[in-house]
Amino acid sequence: MDEAEEVNSNRKSISKTRKQMNENSPAFLTYKILYEAVSICHAHGVEHVVLCPGSRSAPIALSFMRFEGIKHFVIPDERSAAYVALGMARQTKKPVALVCTSGTASLNFAPAVAEAFFSELPLIVFTADRPAEWIGQADNQAIFQTNLYGKHVKTAFTFPTELSHPDSEWYAIRQVNEALNIAKIQPKGPVHINVPLREPLYLDEAYDFGILSPKKVEIVQSERTLPSSVYDNIAHYQRIMVVSGTHRPNKTLVELLSKLGSESKIVFVPDITSNLVNIPGSISFAELIIDTIKPDEISNFVPDLVISFGGPIVSKSLKNFVRNKEIKEHWHLSGHPGSADTFQKLAKVFDIDSVGFFKAVLENGKLQPNPEFARNWANSQVDIKPKTKIALDSLPFCEVKSAYQILSSLPDDVVLHLGNSLPVRFASVFPFIKSGTEIYSNRGTSGIDGTVSSAAGQSMVDTQMHVLICGDLAFMYDSNGLWNNYLKDNLKIIVFNNHGGGIFRTLPGAKAQKELEEYFVVKQPLNFGYTAIQHNCHYFHCKDFETFQITLYGFYAITGKPAVLEIEFREDLSIENLKQMIK
Ligand SMILES: Cc1ncc(C[n+]2csc(CCOP(=O)(O)OP(=O)(O)O)c2C)c(N)n1
């Protein structure tokens, strides 16, 4: 049979099936509309869907599974699944769909939905539901799902339950189009589509809907330009500091900011999660500089204008420095009216992205920089880096030193994931990391509950090596991130096991309390060999210098399945100790 004949014969069998099927039956209409909804998702760029098992969700899940252009992943733990989807959205820069059944399953999506909201990542969350009249009637797996995620989604819809009227189909497809467009438009974010479904939930036989072409509604965005008044306005400031928060890698931005920084036109301070750390001309060791400047020299480092872009900033020292000093204005780029006033000095929010802004400023800006301001920062960084290295090298085996050694010797082309709380702080304070290393952390809400899953999600849709460094509580909390059938050997997890929430031993308020160990640290005696092996991962362990380097080498080199390296620490030196040593 040639190809055309085969298609024809397929068509015949489909139309035969179609005749046998009652096309007005509620189940048929449900599947048809959901299949159209999936087609619309695909038309809007959805390439991956994470599905959580359940019966009420079957029509949605099966529609996704039977649609060829979207790759599906089935993950049983909804909290983990949602973080996996978040990781995929972060890695692919595309919207990712997520599906669960009714009841508490949908509540378990909430942590990742909140993280996606504050990290501006597009998740398309489908929750199956019971029809409205069955909520609160002691029926199975029924909770209040309308607007379940509150303000943590950009918008929420409820699908029509009665699908027999043709307007219902138009309404449902309109919702999916709106949801996708809203999720993708800046600031990106999660959207919720609650889908009440009546029984029967299954078609008697698998039905091929062929190619449906529901109408995609597209947003056509116009280019934004900078008003010319800004060029004169910016010339009033001689000491401009540019601060980037969480941002995805962007080569054009690297070029623009490297040029502005290297020519001392601005002082550029990148956050550890900005993917701009250590680019030429950047001041990536700003926290150490701020915390070791002599009080009588501070005024030489204070900017008169701060321009920020991107998401949250990890360094508290930097945030306090900008908040507490006499700075004339703060401008935020690529913002929306609700942009965060991080430094309590927000004066202007620019409706243009950072690339557009800096390109325009480079081409047309009448920048009048004070060369001394940039020189002070650059010289301090030249001074502080070797001092920091000497201090770190002199330390005994401890978390701070291990973090330094791992960060400064990462293999080429790895994607680095930093767990809350100490790992991301270590990297933020002493970022001895190759420029160009991609770095991610769940800093939208700084939770410790999806650290493994989000890194796993990124690694599933990528071929590079993904290295996660996280604490023992974060690892245990989200060890279900290892409970799925999709992990590959490009996932490497380093657990810093200080037997509790080590961060609290370093926080001035918490460490002074008599309840420190019981309430804050929650000391735990565990090791993670069984956890790793149970989840079919290689397992490495070390607790001293003698084995550290060789273990690390083997850990990176091993293939075949994911690897977990547990580094066990007894006592630690805090970042504060390190700063004192440098001072
Ligand atoms: C879901 C969640 N619960 C609680 C917290 C508060 N919290 C912040 S850091 C931390 C301890 C983390 O311990 P661990 O993962 O071992 O990292 P370490 O502090 O030792 O670096 C806790 C409980 C949080 N961020 N997220």
Coordinates of C-alpha atoms and ligand atoms in Angstrom, one line a residue:
M1 CA 0.0 0.0 0.0
D2 CA 1.5 3.4 -1.0
E3 CA 1.3 6.4 1.3
A4 CA -1.8 7.9 -0.3
E5 CA -3.7 4.6 -0.1
E6 CA -2.7 4.2 3.5
V7 CA -4.0 7.7 4.4
N8 CA -7.2 6.9 2.5
S9 CA -7.7 3.6 4.3
N10 CA -7.0 5.3 7.6
R11 CA -9.6 8.0 6.8
K12 CA -12.1 5.3 5.9
S13 CA -11.6 3.5 9.2
I14 CA -11.8 6.8 11.0
S15 CA -15.1 7.7 9.3
K16 CA -16.4 4.3 10.0
T17 CA -15.6 4.8 13.7
R18 CA -17.1 8.2 13.5
K19 CA -20.4 6.7 12.2
Q20 CA -20.5 4.2 14.9
M21 CA -19.8 6.8 17.5
N22 CA -22.6 9.0 18.7
E23 CA -21.2 12.4 17.9
N24 CA -23.7 14.2 20.1
S25 CA -22.9 12.1 23.2
P26 CA -21.5 14.2 26.1
A27 CA -18.3 12.1 26.2
F28 CA -17.7 12.6 22.5
L29 CA -18.2 16.4 22.7
T30 CA -16.0 16.5 25.8
Y31 CA -13.1 14.7 24.0
K32 CA -13.5 16.7 20.8
I33 CA -13.4 20.1 22.7
L34 CA -10.4 19.0 24.8
Y35 CA -8.6 17.7 21.7
E36 CA -9.2 21.2 20.2
A37 CA -7.9 22.8 23.4
V38 CA -4.7 20.7 23.1
S39 CA -4.4 21.7 19.5
I40 CA -4.6 25.4 20.5
C41 CA -2.0 24.8 23.2
H42 CA 0.3 23.4 20.6
A43 CA -0.4 26.2 18.2
H44 CA 0.7 28.6 21.0
G45 CA 4.1 26.8 21.4
V46 CA 3.3 24.2 24.1
E47 CA 5.7 21.3 23.4
H48 CA 5.7 19.5 26.8
V49 CA 2.9 18.5 29.1
V50 CA 3.3 17.0 32.6
L51 CA 0.4 14.7 33.5
C52 CA -0.5 13.4 37.0
P53 CA -2.6 10.2 37.1
G54 CA -6.3 10.3 38.0
S55 CA -9.7 9.3 36.6
R56 CA -11.5 12.7 36.5
S57 CA -8.6 14.1 34.5
A58 CA -8.6 11.2 32.0
P59 CA -10.3 13.2 29.1
I60 CA -7.7 16.0 29.4
A61 CA -4.7 13.7 29.9
L62 CA -5.6 11.3 27.1
S63 CA -6.2 14.2 24.7
F64 CA -2.7 15.4 25.4
M65 CA -1.2 11.9 25.2
R66 CA -2.8 11.2 21.9
F67 CA -1.7 14.5 20.4
E68 CA 1.4 13.9 18.4
G69 CA 3.2 17.3 18.6
I70 CA 3.3 17.5 22.4
K71 CA 5.7 15.3 24.5
H72 CA 4.1 14.0 27.7
F73 CA 5.7 13.1 31.1
V74 CA 3.6 11.3 33.7
I75 CA 4.6 12.1 37.3
P76 CA 2.5 10.8 40.2
D77 CA 3.4 13.4 42.9
E78 CA 1.6 16.6 42.0
R79 CA 3.9 18.9 43.9
S80 CA 6.9 17.5 42.2
A81 CA 5.2 17.3 38.8
A82 CA 4.4 21.0 38.9
Y83 CA 7.9 21.9 39.8
V84 CA 9.2 19.6 37.0
A85 CA 6.9 21.5 34.6
L86 CA 8.3 24.8 36.0
G87 CA 11.8 23.6 35.3
M88 CA 10.8 22.6 31.7
A89 CA 9.3 26.1 31.1
R90 CA 12.5 27.7 32.4
Q91 CA 14.7 25.5 30.2
T92 CA 12.7 25.6 27.0
K93 CA 11.5 29.2 27.4
K94 CA 8.1 28.0 26.2
P95 CA 4.8 27.5 28.0
V96 CA 4.4 24.0 29.6
A97 CA 1.0 22.4 30.3
L98 CA 0.2 20.6 33.5
V99 CA -2.7 18.4 34.2
C100 CA -4.1 16.8 37.4
T101 CA -7.3 15.2 38.7
S102 CA -9.8 16.8 41.1
G103 CA -9.4 17.3 44.8
T104 CA -6.3 17.8 46.8
A105 CA -4.2 16.9 43.7
S106 CA -4.9 20.4 42.5
L107 CA -3.8 22.0 45.8
N108 CA -0.5 20.2 45.5
F109 CA 0.3 22.3 42.4
A110 CA 0.1 25.4 44.4
P111 CA 3.7 25.8 45.5
A112 CA 5.1 25.6 42.0
V113 CA 2.2 27.8 40.7
A114 CA 3.3 30.5 43.2
E115 CA 6.9 30.1 42.2
A116 CA 6.0 30.4 38.6
F117 CA 4.0 33.5 39.3
F118 CA 6.8 35.3 41.0
S119 CA 9.5 33.9 38.6
E120 CA 7.3 34.9 35.6
L121 CA 7.2 31.5 34.0
P122 CA 4.3 30.4 31.8
L123 CA 2.5 27.3 33.1
I124 CA -0.8 26.3 31.7
V125 CA -2.5 24.5 34.6
F126 CA -5.5 22.3 33.8
T127 CA -7.3 20.9 36.8
A128 CA -10.1 18.4 36.3
D129 CA -13.1 19.1 38.5
R130 CA -16.5 17.7 39.3
P131 CA -19.5 19.6 38.0
A132 CA -20.4 22.5 40.3
E133 CA -23.5 20.9 41.8
W134 CA -21.4 18.1 43.3
I135 CA -19.0 20.2 45.3
G136 CA -19.6 20.0 49.0
Q137 CA -21.9 17.0 48.6
A138 CA -19.7 14.5 50.3
D139 CA -18.6 13.2 46.9
N140 CA -15.2 11.8 46.3
Q141 CA -12.2 14.1 45.5
A142 CA -14.3 17.3 45.5
I143 CA -12.9 20.5 46.8
F144 CA -13.5 24.2 45.9
Q145 CA -11.4 24.6 42.8
T146 CA -12.7 27.7 41.3
N147 CA -10.0 30.4 41.6
L148 CA -8.0 27.9 43.6
Y149 CA -4.7 29.6 43.2
G150 CA -6.0 33.1 44.0
K151 CA -3.6 35.9 43.0
H152 CA -0.9 33.4 42.2
V153 CA -2.1 33.0 38.6
K154 CA -2.4 35.7 36.0
T155 CA -6.0 34.6 35.2
A156 CA -8.3 31.7 36.0
F157 CA -11.1 30.2 33.8
T158 CA -13.7 27.5 34.3
F159 CA -14.6 25.5 31.3
P160 CA -18.3 25.1 30.4
T161 CA -19.8 21.9 31.7
E162 CA -22.7 21.5 29.3
L163 CA -21.2 21.2 25.8
S164 CA -24.2 20.5 23.6
H165 CA -24.7 24.1 22.5
P166 CA -22.3 25.2 19.8
D167 CA -21.4 28.3 21.8
S168 CA -19.8 26.1 24.5
E169 CA -17.2 24.9 22.1
W170 CA -16.5 28.5 21.0
Y171 CA -16.4 29.6 24.7
A172 CA -14.0 26.8 25.7
I173 CA -11.6 27.4 22.8
R174 CA -11.7 31.2 23.5
Q175 CA -10.7 30.5 27.1
V176 CA -7.7 28.4 26.0
N177 CA -6.6 31.1 23.5
E178 CA -6.9 33.8 26.2
A179 CA -5.1 31.7 28.8
L180 CA -2.2 31.1 26.5
N181 CA -1.9 34.7 25.4
I182 CA -2.0 35.9 28.9
A183 CA 0.6 33.4 30.1
K184 CA 3.0 34.3 27.3
I185 CA 2.7 38.1 27.4
Q186 CA 5.1 40.0 29.7
P187 CA 5.3 39.5 32.6
K188 CA 4.8 35.9 31.8
G189 CA 3.2 33.6 34.4
P190 CA 0.9 30.7 35.2
V191 CA -2.8 30.5 34.2
H192 CA -5.4 28.2 35.5
I193 CA -8.1 26.4 33.5
N194 CA -10.5 24.4 35.8
V195 CA -12.4 21.8 33.8
P196 CA -15.5 20.3 35.4
L197 CA -16.2 17.0 33.8
R198 CA -19.3 14.8 33.9
E199 CA -19.2 11.0 33.6
P200 CA -18.8 9.0 31.4
L201 CA -15.1 10.0 31.4
Y202 CA -14.1 7.6 28.7
L203 CA -15.0 6.9 25.1
D204 CA -15.8 3.3 24.3
E205 CA -12.9 3.1 21.9
A206 CA -9.9 5.2 21.1
Y207 CA -11.1 7.8 18.6
D208 CA -8.9 9.6 16.1
F209 CA -10.1 13.1 15.6
G210 CA -7.6 13.6 12.8
I211 CA -6.3 17.1 12.4
L212 CA -8.6 19.7 13.9
S213 CA -7.9 23.3 13.2
P214 CA -9.5 25.4 15.9
K215 CA -8.9 29.1 15.5
K216 CA -5.7 30.4 17.2
V217 CA -5.9 34.0 18.4
E218 CA -2.6 35.8 18.2
I219 CA -1.4 38.9 20.0
V220 CA 0.5 41.1 17.7
Q221 CA 2.9 43.3 19.7
S222 CA 4.4 46.5 18.5
E223 CA 8.0 47.5 19.1
R224 CA 8.6 49.9 22.0
T225 CA 11.0 52.8 21.7
L226 CA 12.5 55.0 24.4
P227 CA 11.3 58.6 24.4
S228 CA 14.1 61.0 23.5
S229 CA 13.6 62.9 26.8
V230 CA 15.3 59.9 28.5
Y231 CA 18.6 60.7 26.8
D232 CA 18.8 64.2 28.3
N233 CA 17.4 62.9 31.6
I234 CA 20.1 60.2 32.0
A235 CA 22.8 62.8 31.4
H236 CA 21.9 64.4 34.8
Y237 CA 23.4 61.4 36.5
Q238 CA 27.2 60.8 36.7
R239 CA 27.2 57.8 39.0
I240 CA 24.9 55.2 37.4
M241 CA 24.6 51.7 38.9
V242 CA 22.8 49.0 36.9
V243 CA 21.5 46.1 38.9
S244 CA 20.2 42.9 37.3
G245 CA 18.0 40.5 39.2
T246 CA 17.0 37.0 38.1
H247 CA 17.2 36.9 34.3
R248 CA 17.4 34.2 31.6
P249 CA 20.6 34.0 29.5
N250 CA 20.8 36.7 26.8
K251 CA 23.8 37.2 24.6
T252 CA 22.8 40.7 23.4
L253 CA 22.5 41.8 26.9
V254 CA 25.9 40.4 27.7
E255 CA 27.4 42.5 24.8
L256 CA 25.6 45.7 25.7
L257 CA 26.4 45.6 29.4
S258 CA 30.0 44.4 28.9
K259 CA 30.5 47.5 26.7
L260 CA 28.9 49.9 29.1
G261 CA 30.7 48.4 32.0
S262 CA 34.1 48.1 30.4
E263 CA 34.0 51.7 29.2
S264 CA 33.2 52.7 32.8
K265 CA 29.9 54.4 31.7
I266 CA 28.0 52.5 34.4
V267 CA 28.8 50.2 37.3
F268 CA 27.1 46.9 36.5
V269 CA 26.2 44.7 39.4
P270 CA 24.7 41.3 38.4
D271 CA 22.8 39.1 40.7
I272 CA 24.0 35.5 40.9
T273 CA 20.7 34.4 39.2
S274 CA 20.9 37.0 36.4
N275 CA 23.0 34.9 34.1
L276 CA 25.3 37.9 33.7
V277 CA 27.8 37.1 36.5
N278 CA 31.4 37.7 35.6
I279 CA 30.8 39.2 32.2
P280 CA 33.6 41.7 31.3
G281 CA 33.3 45.0 33.1
S282 CA 30.9 43.6 35.7
I283 CA 31.2 44.0 39.5
S284 CA 30.1 40.5 40.5
F285 CA 31.7 40.6 44.0
A286 CA 29.6 43.6 45.0
E287 CA 28.4 42.0 48.3
L288 CA 32.0 41.5 49.5
I289 CA 32.9 45.0 48.5
I290 CA 29.9 46.5 50.3
D291 CA 30.5 44.6 53.5
T292 CA 34.2 45.3 53.7
I293 CA 34.3 49.0 52.6
K294 CA 35.7 51.3 55.3
P295 CA 32.9 53.5 56.7
D296 CA 34.7 56.7 55.7
E297 CA 35.0 55.5 52.1
I298 CA 31.4 54.4 51.5
S299 CA 30.3 57.7 49.9
N300 CA 32.7 57.1 47.0
F301 CA 30.7 54.0 46.1
V302 CA 27.1 55.4 46.3
P303 CA 25.4 55.9 43.0
D304 CA 23.0 58.7 42.2
L305 CA 20.9 56.7 39.8
V306 CA 20.1 52.9 40.1
I307 CA 18.6 51.2 37.0
S308 CA 17.4 47.7 37.6
F309 CA 15.9 44.9 35.5
G310 CA 14.9 41.3 35.9
G311 CA 13.5 39.5 39.0
P312 CA 14.5 39.1 42.6
I313 CA 17.9 39.9 44.0
V314 CA 19.6 37.4 46.3
S315 CA 22.1 39.7 48.0
K316 CA 20.6 41.3 51.1
S317 CA 23.7 43.5 51.5
L318 CA 23.2 44.9 48.1
K319 CA 19.5 45.6 48.7
N320 CA 20.2 47.3 52.0
F321 CA 23.1 49.3 50.5
V322 CA 20.8 50.8 47.8
R323 CA 17.8 51.2 50.3
N324 CA 19.8 53.0 52.9
K325 CA 22.0 55.3 50.9
E326 CA 21.1 58.7 49.5
I327 CA 20.3 57.7 46.0
K328 CA 18.4 60.2 43.9
E329 CA 16.3 57.8 41.7
H330 CA 15.6 54.2 40.9
W331 CA 14.4 53.2 37.5
H332 CA 13.1 49.8 36.6
L333 CA 13.1 48.3 33.1
S334 CA 10.7 46.0 31.3
G335 CA 8.3 46.6 34.1
H336 CA 4.6 46.8 34.4
P337 CA 2.7 49.1 36.6
G338 CA 2.9 46.7 39.5
S339 CA 6.7 46.5 39.3
A340 CA 8.4 45.8 42.6
D341 CA 9.8 48.8 44.5
T342 CA 12.7 46.7 45.8
F343 CA 14.8 49.6 47.0
Q344 CA 11.9 51.8 48.3
K345 CA 13.1 54.5 45.8
L346 CA 11.2 53.6 42.7
A347 CA 10.7 56.7 40.5
K348 CA 10.3 55.4 36.9
V349 CA 9.1 52.2 35.4
F350 CA 10.0 51.8 31.7
D351 CA 7.7 49.9 29.5
I352 CA 10.6 48.6 27.4
D353 CA 12.9 45.6 27.8
S354 CA 16.5 45.8 29.0
V355 CA 17.9 45.1 25.6
G356 CA 15.9 47.8 24.0
F357 CA 16.8 50.3 26.7
F358 CA 20.6 49.7 26.8
K359 CA 20.8 49.6 23.0
A360 CA 19.1 52.9 22.8
V361 CA 21.2 54.4 25.6
L362 CA 24.5 53.2 23.9
E363 CA 23.5 54.6 20.6
N364 CA 21.9 57.9 21.7
G365 CA 22.5 58.4 25.4
K366 CA 24.5 61.5 26.4
L367 CA 26.1 59.7 29.3
Q368 CA 28.4 61.8 31.4
P369 CA 30.0 59.3 33.7
N370 CA 32.1 60.2 36.7
P371 CA 35.2 58.0 36.0
E372 CA 36.2 57.9 39.6
F373 CA 32.9 56.2 40.6
A374 CA 33.4 53.3 38.2
R375 CA 37.1 53.1 39.1
N376 CA 36.4 52.8 42.9
W377 CA 34.2 49.7 42.3
A378 CA 36.6 48.2 39.7
N379 CA 39.7 48.7 41.9
S380 CA 37.9 47.3 44.9
Q381 CA 37.0 44.2 43.0
V382 CA 40.6 43.7 41.7
D383 CA 41.7 44.0 45.4
I384 CA 39.0 41.7 46.9
K385 CA 39.1 38.7 44.6
P386 CA 42.7 37.5 45.5
K387 CA 42.1 38.3 49.2
T388 CA 38.9 36.2 49.1
K389 CA 40.8 33.3 47.4
I390 CA 43.5 33.4 50.0
A391 CA 41.0 33.4 52.8
L392 CA 39.1 30.5 51.2
D393 CA 42.2 28.5 50.6
S394 CA 43.3 28.8 54.2
L395 CA 40.0 27.3 55.5
P396 CA 39.8 23.8 56.8
F397 CA 37.3 21.3 55.2
C398 CA 33.9 23.0 55.5
E399 CA 30.9 24.0 53.5
V400 CA 32.2 27.4 52.5
K401 CA 35.4 26.0 51.2
S402 CA 33.7 23.0 49.5
A403 CA 31.3 25.4 47.8
Y404 CA 34.2 27.5 46.6
Q405 CA 36.0 24.5 45.2
I406 CA 33.0 23.1 43.5
L407 CA 31.9 26.4 42.0
S408 CA 35.4 27.3 40.7
S409 CA 36.0 23.9 39.1
L410 CA 32.7 23.2 37.4
P411 CA 33.0 21.3 34.2
D412 CA 32.5 23.3 31.0
D413 CA 29.0 23.8 29.7
V414 CA 27.1 22.8 32.8
V415 CA 23.8 24.3 33.9
L416 CA 24.1 25.1 37.6
H417 CA 21.1 25.0 40.0
L418 CA 21.4 26.5 43.4
G419 CA 19.2 25.4 46.3
N420 CA 17.8 27.8 48.9
S421 CA 19.4 28.6 51.3
L422 CA 23.2 28.5 51.8
P423 CA 24.2 27.2 48.3
V424 CA 22.7 30.2 46.6
R425 CA 24.2 32.5 49.2
F426 CA 27.7 31.1 48.8
A427 CA 27.6 31.5 45.1
S428 CA 26.2 35.0 45.5
V429 CA 29.0 36.2 47.8
F430 CA 31.9 34.5 46.1
P431 CA 30.9 33.8 42.5
F432 CA 34.1 32.2 41.4
I433 CA 32.2 30.7 38.4
K434 CA 33.1 30.7 34.8
S435 CA 31.3 33.5 32.9
G436 CA 28.7 31.9 30.7
T437 CA 27.7 29.2 33.1
E438 CA 23.9 29.1 33.2
I439 CA 22.6 29.5 36.7
Y440 CA 19.1 29.0 38.1
S441 CA 17.5 29.0 41.5
N442 CA 13.8 29.1 42.7
R443 CA 14.0 32.7 43.9
G444 CA 10.5 33.7 43.0
T445 CA 9.4 32.5 46.5
S446 CA 12.7 31.0 47.7
G447 CA 10.9 27.7 48.8
I448 CA 12.9 24.6 49.6
D449 CA 10.0 22.4 48.4
G450 CA 10.8 22.0 44.7
T451 CA 14.5 22.2 44.5
V452 CA 15.2 18.7 43.1
S453 CA 12.1 18.6 40.9
S454 CA 12.7 21.9 39.1
A455 CA 16.3 21.0 38.4
A456 CA 15.2 17.6 37.2
G457 CA 12.6 19.1 35.0
Q458 CA 15.2 21.3 33.3
S459 CA 17.5 18.3 32.8
M460 CA 14.8 16.2 31.3
V461 CA 14.4 18.5 28.3
D462 CA 18.1 19.2 27.8
T463 CA 21.2 17.4 27.0
Q464 CA 23.8 19.4 28.9
M465 CA 24.9 18.4 32.4
H466 CA 22.7 19.9 35.1
V467 CA 24.4 20.2 38.5
L468 CA 22.3 21.0 41.5
I469 CA 23.8 22.0 44.8
C470 CA 21.3 21.9 47.7
G471 CA 21.1 21.4 51.5
D472 CA 20.0 18.3 53.2
L473 CA 16.5 19.6 54.2
A474 CA 15.8 20.8 50.6
F475 CA 16.9 17.4 49.3
M476 CA 14.8 15.4 51.7
Y477 CA 11.8 17.7 51.3
D478 CA 11.7 17.2 47.6
S479 CA 13.3 13.7 47.2
N480 CA 10.2 12.8 45.2
G481 CA 11.8 14.8 42.5
L482 CA 13.7 11.5 41.9
W483 CA 10.4 9.6 41.7
N484 CA 9.6 9.5 38.0
N485 CA 10.7 7.6 34.9
Y486 CA 12.4 10.3 33.0
L487 CA 15.7 11.1 34.8
K488 CA 18.8 10.9 32.8
D489 CA 22.5 10.8 33.6
N490 CA 22.8 14.5 32.9
L491 CA 21.4 15.2 36.3
K492 CA 24.0 15.5 39.1
I493 CA 22.9 16.4 42.6
I494 CA 25.4 17.5 45.3
V495 CA 23.8 17.5 48.8
F496 CA 25.6 19.6 51.5
N497 CA 24.6 17.6 54.5
N498 CA 25.1 19.7 57.6
H499 CA 22.3 17.7 59.3
G500 CA 19.7 20.5 59.4
G501 CA 18.9 23.9 58.2
G502 CA 22.4 25.2 58.5
I503 CA 21.4 28.7 57.4
F504 CA 19.8 29.4 60.7
R505 CA 23.1 28.8 62.6
T506 CA 24.4 31.8 60.7
L507 CA 21.4 34.2 60.9
P508 CA 22.1 36.8 63.6
G509 CA 18.5 36.7 65.0
A510 CA 17.9 33.0 64.9
K511 CA 21.3 31.9 66.2
A512 CA 20.9 33.8 69.4
Q513 CA 17.8 31.9 70.4
K514 CA 17.9 29.0 72.8
E515 CA 15.5 27.2 70.5
L516 CA 18.0 27.4 67.6
E517 CA 18.7 23.7 67.2
E518 CA 15.2 22.4 68.0
Y519 CA 13.0 24.9 66.1
F520 CA 15.2 26.5 63.4
V521 CA 17.8 23.9 62.5
V522 CA 15.7 20.8 63.2
K523 CA 18.8 18.7 63.5
Q524 CA 18.5 15.4 61.7
P525 CA 20.8 12.3 61.6
L526 CA 20.1 11.1 58.1
N527 CA 22.4 10.1 55.2
F528 CA 21.0 9.7 51.7
G529 CA 22.5 6.5 50.3
Y530 CA 19.3 4.6 50.5
T531 CA 17.3 7.4 49.0
A532 CA 19.6 7.7 46.1
I533 CA 19.8 4.0 45.4
Q534 CA 16.1 3.4 45.8
H535 CA 15.6 6.0 43.0
N536 CA 18.1 4.2 40.8
C537 CA 20.9 6.9 41.2
H538 CA 24.6 6.5 41.6
Y539 CA 25.6 7.5 45.1
F540 CA 28.8 9.0 46.3
H541 CA 29.7 10.2 49.8
C542 CA 32.6 12.1 51.3
K543 CA 33.3 13.9 54.6
D544 CA 36.9 15.0 54.4
F545 CA 39.5 16.6 52.1
E546 CA 41.3 13.4 51.4
T547 CA 38.4 11.9 49.5
F548 CA 36.7 15.2 48.3
Q549 CA 38.6 15.8 45.0
I550 CA 38.7 12.2 43.8
T551 CA 35.0 11.7 44.7
L552 CA 34.0 14.9 42.9
Y553 CA 35.9 13.7 39.8
G554 CA 34.2 10.3 39.8
F555 CA 30.8 11.9 40.4
Y556 CA 31.1 14.1 37.3
A557 CA 32.5 11.3 35.1
I558 CA 30.0 8.6 35.9
T559 CA 27.3 7.8 33.3
G560 CA 24.3 5.6 32.9
K561 CA 22.0 7.1 35.5
P562 CA 21.7 10.3 37.6
A563 CA 24.2 10.7 40.4
V564 CA 23.9 12.0 44.0
L565 CA 27.0 13.2 45.9
E566 CA 26.5 13.7 49.6
I567 CA 29.1 15.8 51.3
E568 CA 28.8 15.6 55.1
F569 CA 29.9 18.4 57.4
R570 CA 30.2 18.5 61.1
E571 CA 30.8 22.1 61.9
D572 CA 31.0 25.1 59.7
L573 CA 32.4 28.6 59.2
S574 CA 29.8 31.1 58.2
I575 CA 29.9 33.6 55.4
E576 CA 30.2 36.2 58.1
N577 CA 33.5 34.6 59.4
L578 CA 34.8 34.7 55.8
K579 CA 33.9 38.4 55.5
Q580 CA 35.7 39.1 58.8
M581 CA 38.8 37.3 57.5
I582 CA 38.8 39.3 54.3
K583 CA 38.4 42.6 56.3
Ligands
LIG1 C1 8.8 25.3 51.7 C2 9.7 26.0 52.6 N1 9.6 25.8 54.0 C3 10.4 26.5 54.8 C4 11.3 27.4 54.4 C5 12.2 28.1 55.4 N2 13.6 27.7 55.2 C6 14.5 28.5 54.6 S1 16.0 27.8 54.5 C7 15.5 26.5 55.4 C8 16.5 25.4 55.8 C9 17.1 24.8 54.6 O1 17.9 23.8 55.0 P1 18.9 23.0 54.0 O2 18.1 22.7 52.8 O3 19.5 21.9 54.7 O4 19.9 24.1 53.6 P2 21.0 24.9 54.4 O5 20.3 25.9 55.2 O6 21.7 23.9 55.3 O7 21.9 25.5 53.4 C10 14.2 26.6 55.7 C11 13.4 25.6 56.5 C12 11.4 27.6 53.0 N3 12.3 28.4 52.4 N4 10.6 26.9 52.1

